mmCIF file of C-alpha atoms in Angstrom:
data_model
loop_
_atom_site.group_PDB
_atom_site.id
_atom_site.type_symbol
_atom_site.label_atom_id
_atom_site.label_comp_id
_atom_site.label_asym_id
_atom_site.label_seq_id
_atom_site.Cartn_x
_atom_site.Cartn_y
_atom_site.Cartn_z
ATOM 1 C CA UNK A 1 60.012 63.778 126.523
ATOM 2 C CA UNK A 2 57.364 62.838 129.080
ATOM 3 C CA UNK A 3 53.950 64.494 129.281
ATOM 4 C CA UNK A 4 55.432 66.924 131.753
ATOM 5 C CA UNK A 5 58.143 69.365 130.714
ATOM 6 C CA UNK A 6 60.956 69.378 133.245
ATOM 7 C CA UNK A 7 62.570 72.802 133.485
ATOM 8 C CA UNK A 8 65.771 73.968 135.171
ATOM 9 C CA UNK A 9 66.734 77.543 136.032
ATOM 10 C CA UNK A 10 70.355 78.675 135.910
ATOM 11 C CA UNK A 11 70.703 82.029 137.650
ATOM 12 C CA UNK A 12 68.242 82.667 140.476
ATOM 13 C CA UNK A 13 68.440 86.458 140.577
ATOM 14 C CA UNK A 14 66.041 89.273 139.751
ATOM 15 C CA UNK A 15 64.991 88.312 136.216
ATOM 16 C CA UNK A 16 64.417 84.682 137.174
ATOM 17 C CA UNK A 17 62.262 85.575 140.168
ATOM 18 C CA UNK A 18 60.618 88.554 138.503
ATOM 19 C CA UNK A 19 59.671 86.962 135.179
ATOM 20 C CA UNK A 20 60.619 83.378 134.400
ATOM 21 C CA UNK A 21 59.698 81.510 137.568
ATOM 22 C CA UNK A 22 56.257 83.059 138.278
ATOM 23 C CA UNK A 23 55.166 82.484 134.665
ATOM 24 C CA UNK A 24 56.504 78.945 134.407
ATOM 25 C CA UNK A 25 54.894 78.049 137.745
ATOM 26 C CA UNK A 26 51.449 78.822 136.259
ATOM 27 C CA UNK A 27 51.817 76.190 133.529
ATOM 28 C CA UNK A 28 50.415 72.867 134.722
ATOM 29 C CA UNK A 29 52.630 70.670 132.557
ATOM 30 C CA UNK A 30 55.822 72.446 133.650
ATOM 31 C CA UNK A 31 57.759 70.943 136.516
ATOM 32 C CA UNK A 32 60.533 73.120 137.944
ATOM 33 C CA UNK A 33 62.914 70.385 139.019
ATOM 34 C CA UNK A 34 66.354 72.016 139.238
ATOM 35 C CA UNK A 35 67.819 75.356 140.303
ATOM 36 C CA UNK A 36 71.345 76.703 140.085
ATOM 37 C CA UNK A 37 73.103 79.837 141.297
ATOM 38 C CA UNK A 38 76.569 80.509 142.663
ATOM 39 C CA UNK A 39 74.787 81.861 145.757
ATOM 40 C CA UNK A 40 73.331 78.731 147.357
ATOM 41 C CA UNK A 41 70.908 80.758 149.480
ATOM 42 C CA UNK A 42 69.320 82.280 146.360
ATOM 43 C CA UNK A 43 69.085 78.799 144.883
ATOM 44 C CA UNK A 44 67.371 77.354 147.940
ATOM 45 C CA UNK A 45 64.909 80.253 148.194
ATOM 46 C CA UNK A 46 63.884 79.940 144.539
ATOM 47 C CA UNK A 47 63.529 76.165 144.804
ATOM 48 C CA UNK A 48 61.422 76.424 147.949
ATOM 49 C CA UNK A 49 59.079 79.000 146.407
ATOM 50 C CA UNK A 50 58.699 77.643 142.881
ATOM 51 C CA UNK A 51 60.150 74.159 142.676
ATOM 52 C CA UNK A 52 58.818 70.665 143.033
ATOM 53 C CA UNK A 53 59.087 69.145 146.491
ATOM 54 C CA UNK A 54 62.165 67.168 145.471
ATOM 55 C CA UNK A 55 63.742 69.888 143.317
ATOM 56 C CA UNK A 56 67.531 69.673 143.134
ATOM 57 C CA UNK A 57 69.760 72.645 143.916
ATOM 58 C CA UNK A 58 73.206 73.316 142.496
ATOM 59 C CA UNK A 59 75.955 75.920 142.580
ATOM 60 C CA UNK A 60 77.673 74.540 139.438
ATOM 61 C CA UNK A 61 75.669 74.621 136.214
ATOM 62 C CA UNK A 62 77.828 71.876 134.692
ATOM 63 C CA UNK A 63 76.683 69.518 137.416
ATOM 64 C CA UNK A 64 73.047 70.498 136.784
ATOM 65 C CA UNK A 65 73.396 69.738 133.063
ATOM 66 C CA UNK A 66 74.326 66.144 133.876
ATOM 67 C CA UNK A 67 70.753 65.629 135.121
ATOM 68 C CA UNK A 68 69.207 63.645 132.267
ATOM 69 C CA UNK A 69 65.621 64.282 133.407
ATOM 70 C CA UNK A 70 65.860 67.996 132.506
ATOM 71 C CA UNK A 71 64.174 68.882 129.187
ATOM 72 C CA UNK A 72 64.534 72.678 129.186
ATOM 73 C CA UNK A 73 67.002 75.138 130.688
ATOM 74 C CA UNK A 74 66.351 78.845 131.253
ATOM 75 C CA UNK A 75 69.579 80.861 131.368
ATOM 76 C CA UNK A 76 69.166 83.950 133.584
ATOM 77 C CA UNK A 77 72.778 84.922 134.217
ATOM 78 C CA UNK A 78 74.955 87.966 133.317
ATOM 79 C CA UNK A 79 75.485 88.617 129.604
ATOM 80 C CA UNK A 80 79.087 87.398 129.514
ATOM 81 C CA UNK A 81 77.988 83.865 130.495
ATOM 82 C CA UNK A 82 74.987 83.509 128.145
ATOM 83 C CA UNK A 83 76.908 81.810 125.348
ATOM 84 C CA UNK A 84 78.993 79.495 127.525
ATOM 85 C CA UNK A 85 76.017 78.173 129.498
ATOM 86 C CA UNK A 86 73.555 78.052 126.588
ATOM 87 C CA UNK A 87 75.952 76.124 124.350
ATOM 88 C CA UNK A 88 76.733 73.661 127.139
ATOM 89 C CA UNK A 89 73.016 73.147 127.775
ATOM 90 C CA UNK A 90 72.249 72.597 124.084
ATOM 91 C CA UNK A 91 75.081 70.098 123.791
ATOM 92 C CA UNK A 92 73.737 68.344 126.890
ATOM 93 C CA UNK A 93 70.492 67.773 124.982
ATOM 94 C CA UNK A 94 68.395 70.524 126.553
ATOM 95 C CA UNK A 95 66.193 73.125 124.865
ATOM 96 C CA UNK A 96 67.267 76.625 125.935
ATOM 97 C CA UNK A 97 65.519 79.886 126.729
ATOM 98 C CA UNK A 98 68.263 82.485 127.237
ATOM 99 C CA UNK A 99 67.534 85.912 128.635
ATOM 100 C CA UNK A 100 68.215 88.906 126.424
ATOM 101 C CA UNK A 101 70.496 89.989 124.923
ATOM 102 C CA UNK A 102 71.478 86.807 123.142
ATOM 103 C CA UNK A 103 75.121 87.270 124.108
ATOM 104 C CA UNK A 104 77.738 89.875 124.936
ATOM 105 C CA UNK A 105 79.232 89.688 121.415
ATOM 106 C CA UNK A 106 78.000 88.680 117.978
ATOM 107 C CA UNK A 107 80.677 85.991 117.785
ATOM 108 C CA UNK A 108 79.279 84.380 120.922
ATOM 109 C CA UNK A 109 75.720 84.731 119.623
ATOM 110 C CA UNK A 110 76.687 83.045 116.340
ATOM 111 C CA UNK A 111 78.247 80.183 118.315
ATOM 112 C CA UNK A 112 74.939 79.745 120.158
ATOM 113 C CA UNK A 113 73.015 79.606 116.881
ATOM 114 C CA UNK A 114 75.495 77.090 115.475
ATOM 115 C CA UNK A 115 75.112 74.923 118.582
ATOM 116 C CA UNK A 116 71.324 74.935 118.280
ATOM 117 C CA UNK A 117 71.506 73.927 114.618
ATOM 118 C CA UNK A 118 74.151 71.302 115.328
ATOM 119 C CA UNK A 119 72.250 69.668 118.196
ATOM 120 C CA UNK A 120 68.748 70.050 116.803
ATOM 121 C CA UNK A 121 67.564 71.578 120.074
ATOM 122 C CA UNK A 122 65.402 74.663 120.301
ATOM 123 C CA UNK A 123 66.888 78.001 121.307
ATOM 124 C CA UNK A 124 65.012 81.216 121.987
ATOM 125 C CA UNK A 125 65.837 84.573 123.564
ATOM 126 C CA UNK A 126 63.805 86.411 126.216
ATOM 127 C CA UNK A 127 62.378 89.329 124.246
ATOM 128 C CA UNK A 128 59.107 89.407 126.179
ATOM 129 C CA UNK A 129 57.974 92.767 124.784
ATOM 130 C CA UNK A 130 56.906 90.983 121.603
ATOM 131 C CA UNK A 131 54.172 89.393 123.710
ATOM 132 C CA UNK A 132 52.526 92.590 124.959
ATOM 133 C CA UNK A 133 49.000 93.204 123.694
ATOM 134 C CA UNK A 134 49.985 96.302 121.711
ATOM 135 C CA UNK A 135 52.947 94.499 120.160
ATOM 136 C CA UNK A 136 50.865 91.496 119.165
ATOM 137 C CA UNK A 137 48.186 93.696 117.607
ATOM 138 C CA UNK A 138 50.669 95.860 115.709
ATOM 139 C CA UNK A 139 52.513 92.796 114.421
ATOM 140 C CA UNK A 140 49.257 91.495 112.934
ATOM 141 C CA UNK A 141 48.719 94.902 111.309
ATOM 142 C CA UNK A 142 52.225 94.854 109.811
ATOM 143 C CA UNK A 143 52.032 91.226 108.719
ATOM 144 C CA UNK A 144 48.744 91.905 106.891
ATOM 145 C CA UNK A 145 50.426 94.734 105.024
ATOM 146 C CA UNK A 146 48.258 97.572 106.310
ATOM 147 C CA UNK A 147 51.267 99.906 106.582
ATOM 148 C CA UNK A 148 52.686 98.927 103.203
ATOM 149 C CA UNK A 149 56.478 99.004 102.979
ATOM 150 C CA UNK A 150 57.862 100.290 106.267
ATOM 151 C CA UNK A 151 60.890 102.342 105.246
ATOM 152 C CA UNK A 152 61.461 104.534 108.312
ATOM 153 C CA UNK A 153 61.242 103.563 111.967
ATOM 154 C CA UNK A 154 62.314 104.652 115.415
ATOM 155 C CA UNK A 155 63.192 102.289 118.247
ATOM 156 C CA UNK A 156 62.576 103.963 121.613
ATOM 157 C CA UNK A 157 64.266 103.032 124.907
ATOM 158 C CA UNK A 158 64.553 106.288 126.831
ATOM 159 C CA UNK A 159 64.537 106.583 130.604
ATOM 160 C CA UNK A 160 64.964 109.958 132.284
ATOM 161 C CA UNK A 161 66.563 108.614 135.488
ATOM 162 C CA UNK A 162 66.270 104.864 135.970
ATOM 163 C CA UNK A 163 69.734 103.380 136.249
ATOM 164 C CA UNK A 164 69.730 99.803 137.609
ATOM 165 C CA UNK A 165 72.139 99.898 140.536
ATOM 166 C CA UNK A 166 72.003 96.225 141.571
ATOM 167 C CA UNK A 167 73.733 93.155 140.194
ATOM 168 C CA UNK A 168 76.283 93.706 137.415
ATOM 169 C CA UNK A 169 74.378 96.191 135.244
ATOM 170 C CA UNK A 170 77.091 98.847 135.587
ATOM 171 C CA UNK A 171 79.942 96.404 134.889
ATOM 172 C CA UNK A 172 81.095 96.673 131.257
ATOM 173 C CA UNK A 173 83.137 93.461 131.385
ATOM 174 C CA UNK A 174 80.193 91.324 132.467
ATOM 175 C CA UNK A 175 77.398 93.099 130.594
ATOM 176 C CA UNK A 176 79.104 94.352 127.456
ATOM 177 C CA UNK A 177 77.469 97.770 127.758
ATOM 178 C CA UNK A 178 74.783 99.837 129.442
ATOM 179 C CA UNK A 179 71.319 100.929 128.303
ATOM 180 C CA UNK A 180 71.955 100.032 124.657
ATOM 181 C CA UNK A 181 72.517 96.343 125.358
ATOM 182 C CA UNK A 182 70.045 96.314 128.262
ATOM 183 C CA UNK A 183 66.890 98.099 127.060
ATOM 184 C CA UNK A 184 67.869 99.303 123.592
ATOM 185 C CA UNK A 185 67.993 95.640 122.641
ATOM 186 C CA UNK A 186 64.250 95.296 123.381
ATOM 187 C CA UNK A 187 63.326 98.329 121.284
ATOM 188 C CA UNK A 188 65.459 97.187 118.363
ATOM 189 C CA UNK A 189 64.114 93.635 118.474
ATOM 190 C CA UNK A 190 60.554 94.958 118.480
ATOM 191 C CA UNK A 191 61.230 97.268 115.528
ATOM 192 C CA UNK A 192 62.941 94.656 113.349
ATOM 193 C CA UNK A 193 60.165 92.171 114.118
ATOM 194 C CA UNK A 194 57.485 94.629 113.007
ATOM 195 C CA UNK A 195 59.397 95.442 109.820
ATOM 196 C CA UNK A 196 60.299 91.784 109.215
ATOM 197 C CA UNK A 197 63.658 93.076 108.066
ATOM 198 C CA UNK A 198 66.877 91.445 109.292
ATOM 199 C CA UNK A 199 69.325 92.617 106.646
ATOM 200 C CA UNK A 200 71.374 95.587 107.907
ATOM 201 C CA UNK A 201 73.695 97.374 105.495
ATOM 202 C CA UNK A 202 75.436 99.971 107.664
ATOM 203 C CA UNK A 203 75.403 101.433 111.162
ATOM 204 C CA UNK A 204 76.537 104.720 112.676
ATOM 205 C CA UNK A 205 76.490 105.091 116.434
ATOM 206 C CA UNK A 206 77.347 107.316 119.368
ATOM 207 C CA UNK A 207 77.554 106.579 123.072
ATOM 208 C CA UNK A 208 77.805 108.963 126.007
ATOM 209 C CA UNK A 209 79.028 108.662 129.589
ATOM 210 C CA UNK A 210 77.965 112.057 130.885
ATOM 211 C CA UNK A 211 75.417 111.783 133.689
ATOM 212 C CA UNK A 212 76.896 108.569 135.060
ATOM 213 C CA UNK A 213 79.816 110.579 136.413
ATOM 214 C CA UNK A 214 77.564 112.516 138.789
ATOM 215 C CA UNK A 215 77.493 111.629 142.479
ATOM 216 C CA UNK A 216 74.319 111.694 144.597
ATOM 217 C CA UNK A 217 72.194 111.777 141.456
ATOM 218 C CA UNK A 218 68.431 111.470 141.394
ATOM 219 C CA UNK A 219 67.515 107.950 140.352
ATOM 220 C CA UNK A 220 64.546 105.588 140.570
ATOM 221 C CA UNK A 221 66.565 103.003 142.510
ATOM 222 C CA UNK A 222 68.741 105.353 144.514
ATOM 223 C CA UNK A 223 71.975 107.111 143.577
ATOM 224 C CA UNK A 224 74.590 105.120 141.708
ATOM 225 C CA UNK A 225 78.293 104.927 142.518
ATOM 226 C CA UNK A 226 80.134 106.897 139.762
ATOM 227 C CA UNK A 227 83.246 104.766 140.340
ATOM 228 C CA UNK A 228 81.342 101.585 139.453
ATOM 229 C CA UNK A 229 79.455 103.124 136.519
ATOM 230 C CA UNK A 230 81.737 101.782 133.749
ATOM 231 C CA UNK A 231 79.180 101.648 130.910
ATOM 232 C CA UNK A 232 77.500 104.326 128.793
ATOM 233 C CA UNK A 233 74.486 106.176 130.193
ATOM 234 C CA UNK A 234 72.998 106.767 126.723
ATOM 235 C CA UNK A 235 73.540 105.508 123.180
ATOM 236 C CA UNK A 236 72.098 106.240 119.756
ATOM 237 C CA UNK A 237 72.251 104.469 116.420
ATOM 238 C CA UNK A 238 71.442 105.217 112.793
ATOM 239 C CA UNK A 239 70.816 101.955 110.953
ATOM 240 C CA UNK A 240 70.401 101.559 107.198
ATOM 241 C CA UNK A 241 68.999 98.285 105.883
ATOM 242 C CA UNK A 242 69.906 96.682 102.564
ATOM 243 C CA UNK A 243 66.547 97.670 101.051
ATOM 244 C CA UNK A 244 67.152 101.305 102.033
ATOM 245 C CA UNK A 245 64.908 101.324 105.094
ATOM 246 C CA UNK A 246 66.244 103.437 107.959
ATOM 247 C CA UNK A 247 65.958 102.918 111.727
ATOM 248 C CA UNK A 248 66.880 105.431 114.433
ATOM 249 C CA UNK A 249 67.598 103.735 117.761
ATOM 250 C CA UNK A 250 67.665 105.750 120.990
ATOM 251 C CA UNK A 251 68.473 104.376 124.426
ATOM 252 C CA UNK A 252 69.275 105.788 127.835
ATOM 253 C CA UNK A 253 69.182 105.023 131.522
ATOM 254 C CA UNK A 254 69.766 108.675 132.374
ATOM 255 C CA UNK A 255 69.006 111.553 130.033
ATOM 256 C CA UNK A 256 67.741 115.084 130.519
ATOM 257 C CA UNK A 257 64.592 114.490 128.504
ATOM 258 C CA UNK A 258 60.869 114.499 129.171
ATOM 259 C CA UNK A 259 60.263 112.367 126.074
ATOM 260 C CA UNK A 260 60.403 109.038 127.886
ATOM 261 C CA UNK A 261 59.467 105.730 126.252
ATOM 262 C CA UNK A 262 60.777 102.218 126.705
ATOM 263 C CA UNK A 263 60.530 99.145 124.466
ATOM 264 C CA UNK A 264 58.413 100.951 121.896
ATOM 265 C CA UNK A 265 58.638 101.702 118.202
ATOM 266 C CA UNK A 266 57.301 104.145 115.642
ATOM 267 C CA UNK A 267 56.774 102.974 112.061
ATOM 268 C CA UNK A 268 56.273 104.876 108.802
ATOM 269 C CA UNK A 269 55.176 102.966 105.721
ATOM 270 C CA UNK A 270 53.936 103.647 102.206
ATOM 271 C CA UNK A 271 50.304 102.967 103.176
ATOM 272 C CA UNK A 272 50.204 104.076 106.808
ATOM 273 C CA UNK A 273 52.042 104.506 110.048
ATOM 274 C CA UNK A 274 51.873 103.439 113.667
ATOM 275 C CA UNK A 275 53.387 104.270 117.023
ATOM 276 C CA UNK A 276 53.216 103.248 120.669
ATOM 277 C CA UNK A 277 53.731 106.754 122.061
ATOM 278 C CA UNK A 278 50.228 107.251 123.498
ATOM 279 C CA UNK A 279 48.779 103.792 123.512
ATOM 280 C CA UNK A 280 48.768 102.098 120.125
ATOM 281 C CA UNK A 281 47.958 104.534 117.316
ATOM 282 C CA UNK A 282 47.512 103.694 113.647
ATOM 283 C CA UNK A 283 47.552 106.558 111.158
ATOM 284 C CA UNK A 284 46.879 106.840 107.454
ATOM 285 C CA UNK A 285 44.927 108.435 104.629
ATOM 286 C CA UNK A 286 41.494 107.481 103.301
ATOM 287 C CA UNK A 287 39.061 109.176 100.906
ATOM 288 C CA UNK A 288 41.378 112.187 100.674
ATOM 289 C CA UNK A 289 41.479 112.653 104.450
ATOM 290 C CA UNK A 290 43.968 111.806 107.184
ATOM 291 C CA UNK A 291 42.928 109.569 110.044
ATOM 292 C CA UNK A 292 44.319 108.400 113.382
ATOM 293 C CA UNK A 293 42.942 105.324 115.128
ATOM 294 C CA UNK A 294 43.583 104.661 118.822
ATOM 295 C CA UNK A 295 43.332 100.919 119.307
ATOM 296 C CA UNK A 296 41.338 99.829 122.370
ATOM 297 C CA UNK A 297 43.343 96.983 123.866
ATOM 298 C CA UNK A 298 41.417 96.542 127.085
ATOM 299 C CA UNK A 299 39.095 93.560 127.411
ATOM 300 C CA UNK A 300 36.861 95.378 129.868
ATOM 301 C CA UNK A 301 33.258 95.975 128.898
ATOM 302 C CA UNK A 302 31.503 96.437 132.218
ATOM 303 C CA UNK A 303 32.184 98.506 135.300
ATOM 304 C CA UNK A 304 34.715 97.174 137.808
ATOM 305 C CA UNK A 305 35.896 94.400 135.465
ATOM 306 C CA UNK A 306 39.080 94.653 133.475
ATOM 307 C CA UNK A 307 38.728 91.348 131.638
ATOM 308 C CA UNK A 308 40.957 88.309 131.590
ATOM 309 C CA UNK A 309 44.350 89.112 130.119
ATOM 310 C CA UNK A 310 47.577 87.137 129.892
ATOM 311 C CA UNK A 311 50.686 89.115 130.760
ATOM 312 C CA UNK A 312 53.528 89.368 128.282
ATOM 313 C CA UNK A 313 55.721 87.182 130.501
ATOM 314 C CA UNK A 314 53.002 84.547 130.887
ATOM 315 C CA UNK A 315 52.323 84.454 127.135
ATOM 316 C CA UNK A 316 56.040 84.249 126.394
ATOM 317 C CA UNK A 317 56.458 81.266 128.736
ATOM 318 C CA UNK A 318 53.346 79.458 127.491
ATOM 319 C CA UNK A 319 54.143 79.793 123.796
ATOM 320 C CA UNK A 320 57.754 78.756 124.412
ATOM 321 C CA UNK A 321 56.705 75.574 126.208
ATOM 322 C CA UNK A 322 54.078 74.888 123.535
ATOM 323 C CA UNK A 323 56.742 75.174 120.823
ATOM 324 C CA UNK A 324 58.645 72.395 122.575
ATOM 325 C CA UNK A 325 55.620 70.158 123.145
ATOM 326 C CA UNK A 326 54.322 70.659 119.591
ATOM 327 C CA UNK A 327 57.771 70.770 117.966
ATOM 328 C CA UNK A 328 57.208 74.144 116.312
ATOM 329 C CA UNK A 329 59.465 77.177 115.879
ATOM 330 C CA UNK A 330 59.623 79.525 118.875
ATOM 331 C CA UNK A 331 58.256 83.052 118.369
ATOM 332 C CA UNK A 332 61.689 84.584 118.953
ATOM 333 C CA UNK A 333 64.037 82.847 116.554
ATOM 334 C CA UNK A 334 67.776 82.778 117.318
ATOM 335 C CA UNK A 335 68.638 83.999 113.804
ATOM 336 C CA UNK A 336 66.632 87.166 114.506
ATOM 337 C CA UNK A 337 68.217 87.680 117.918
ATOM 338 C CA UNK A 338 71.669 87.294 116.352
ATOM 339 C CA UNK A 339 70.993 90.240 114.016
ATOM 340 C CA UNK A 340 69.952 92.369 117.000
ATOM 341 C CA UNK A 341 73.268 91.585 118.698
ATOM 342 C CA UNK A 342 75.207 92.300 115.504
ATOM 343 C CA UNK A 343 73.612 95.745 115.171
ATOM 344 C CA UNK A 344 74.159 96.625 118.842
ATOM 345 C CA UNK A 345 77.806 95.591 118.548
ATOM 346 C CA UNK A 346 78.152 97.736 115.417
ATOM 347 C CA UNK A 347 76.775 100.779 117.261
ATOM 348 C CA UNK A 348 79.374 100.324 120.000
ATOM 349 C CA UNK A 349 82.141 99.849 117.424
ATOM 350 C CA UNK A 350 81.068 102.915 115.442
ATOM 351 C CA UNK A 351 80.945 104.987 118.627
ATOM 352 C CA UNK A 352 84.548 104.018 119.406
ATOM 353 C CA UNK A 353 85.957 104.604 115.931
ATOM 354 C CA UNK A 354 83.758 107.458 114.743
ATOM 355 C CA UNK A 355 83.226 105.541 111.506
ATOM 356 C CA UNK A 356 80.326 103.685 109.942
ATOM 357 C CA UNK A 357 80.256 99.901 110.247
ATOM 358 C CA UNK A 358 79.313 98.059 107.060
ATOM 359 C CA UNK A 359 77.837 94.557 106.918
ATOM 360 C CA UNK A 360 78.920 92.112 104.235
#
């Protein structure tokens, strides 16, 4: 690899333009040299805004992967194509950042992991909420053992009315599901990472398609079309780990609830607890008294100055590129992301059968 890291983007839609491209563009050693989307106009617009002057544009990702100067590929396409494109990129000798979730199914996710191990190329998944300031701080707290053994947790991904009405979000065949696989995946990843526990024993789950049937519904991005709403509007899981720890996962795009939280977790351990419900709060017991600490995450110290902070997306991109340059493990490991996909799939399966799903 040269001093510069040559990056290609496959899928030039909302997540590429909203997260990946702006953050990668800020990194001096990154050169955005290739762009691909089935819509050539999207490809050209992204290349013109973020790419090098001679950036190549493609409508076929297989043609892009033949470009030997590409070091890294970011896969920003619908869920049902994650595995196909990521595996092809790995086998073409590229490192891969794939957007979340890892894949539509656990079988596909396992094939991605196998391809990464077989080719020796790095693979990571876009769980950017790990890189928020509160997440980073809480992870340090958990890693140091301040909470003791975390045996009960909640993974929160509740929206009151925020159904994404663009793209293929409402298409079960292309996405594999609704809010559970879309935002529940972030909350679950965050919770497992804090607990450092990737050994599920059993899963019970329920899914609902209640509010999605309503026409002219109130919604952050305008009313959805009930005929196209083919995924669940809410889903819930009860997860038991092999060591007995229990996780409750809640997710919704539309729910009659004022208790709204997204990509957050609550943790209860033998020595203390923590949650992200009202900022980052650490709770515990000391000298026979209970305490609650609200962590100040702002860097500001003077009036009218908020301090220099790196966004979660920027930190995610920087540490990913650094893992390639320095040949270190990425923060989000594919083995961890595979377990997230396995649990999500088990929740969907349990919801269909009404039975618990047990892991070998």
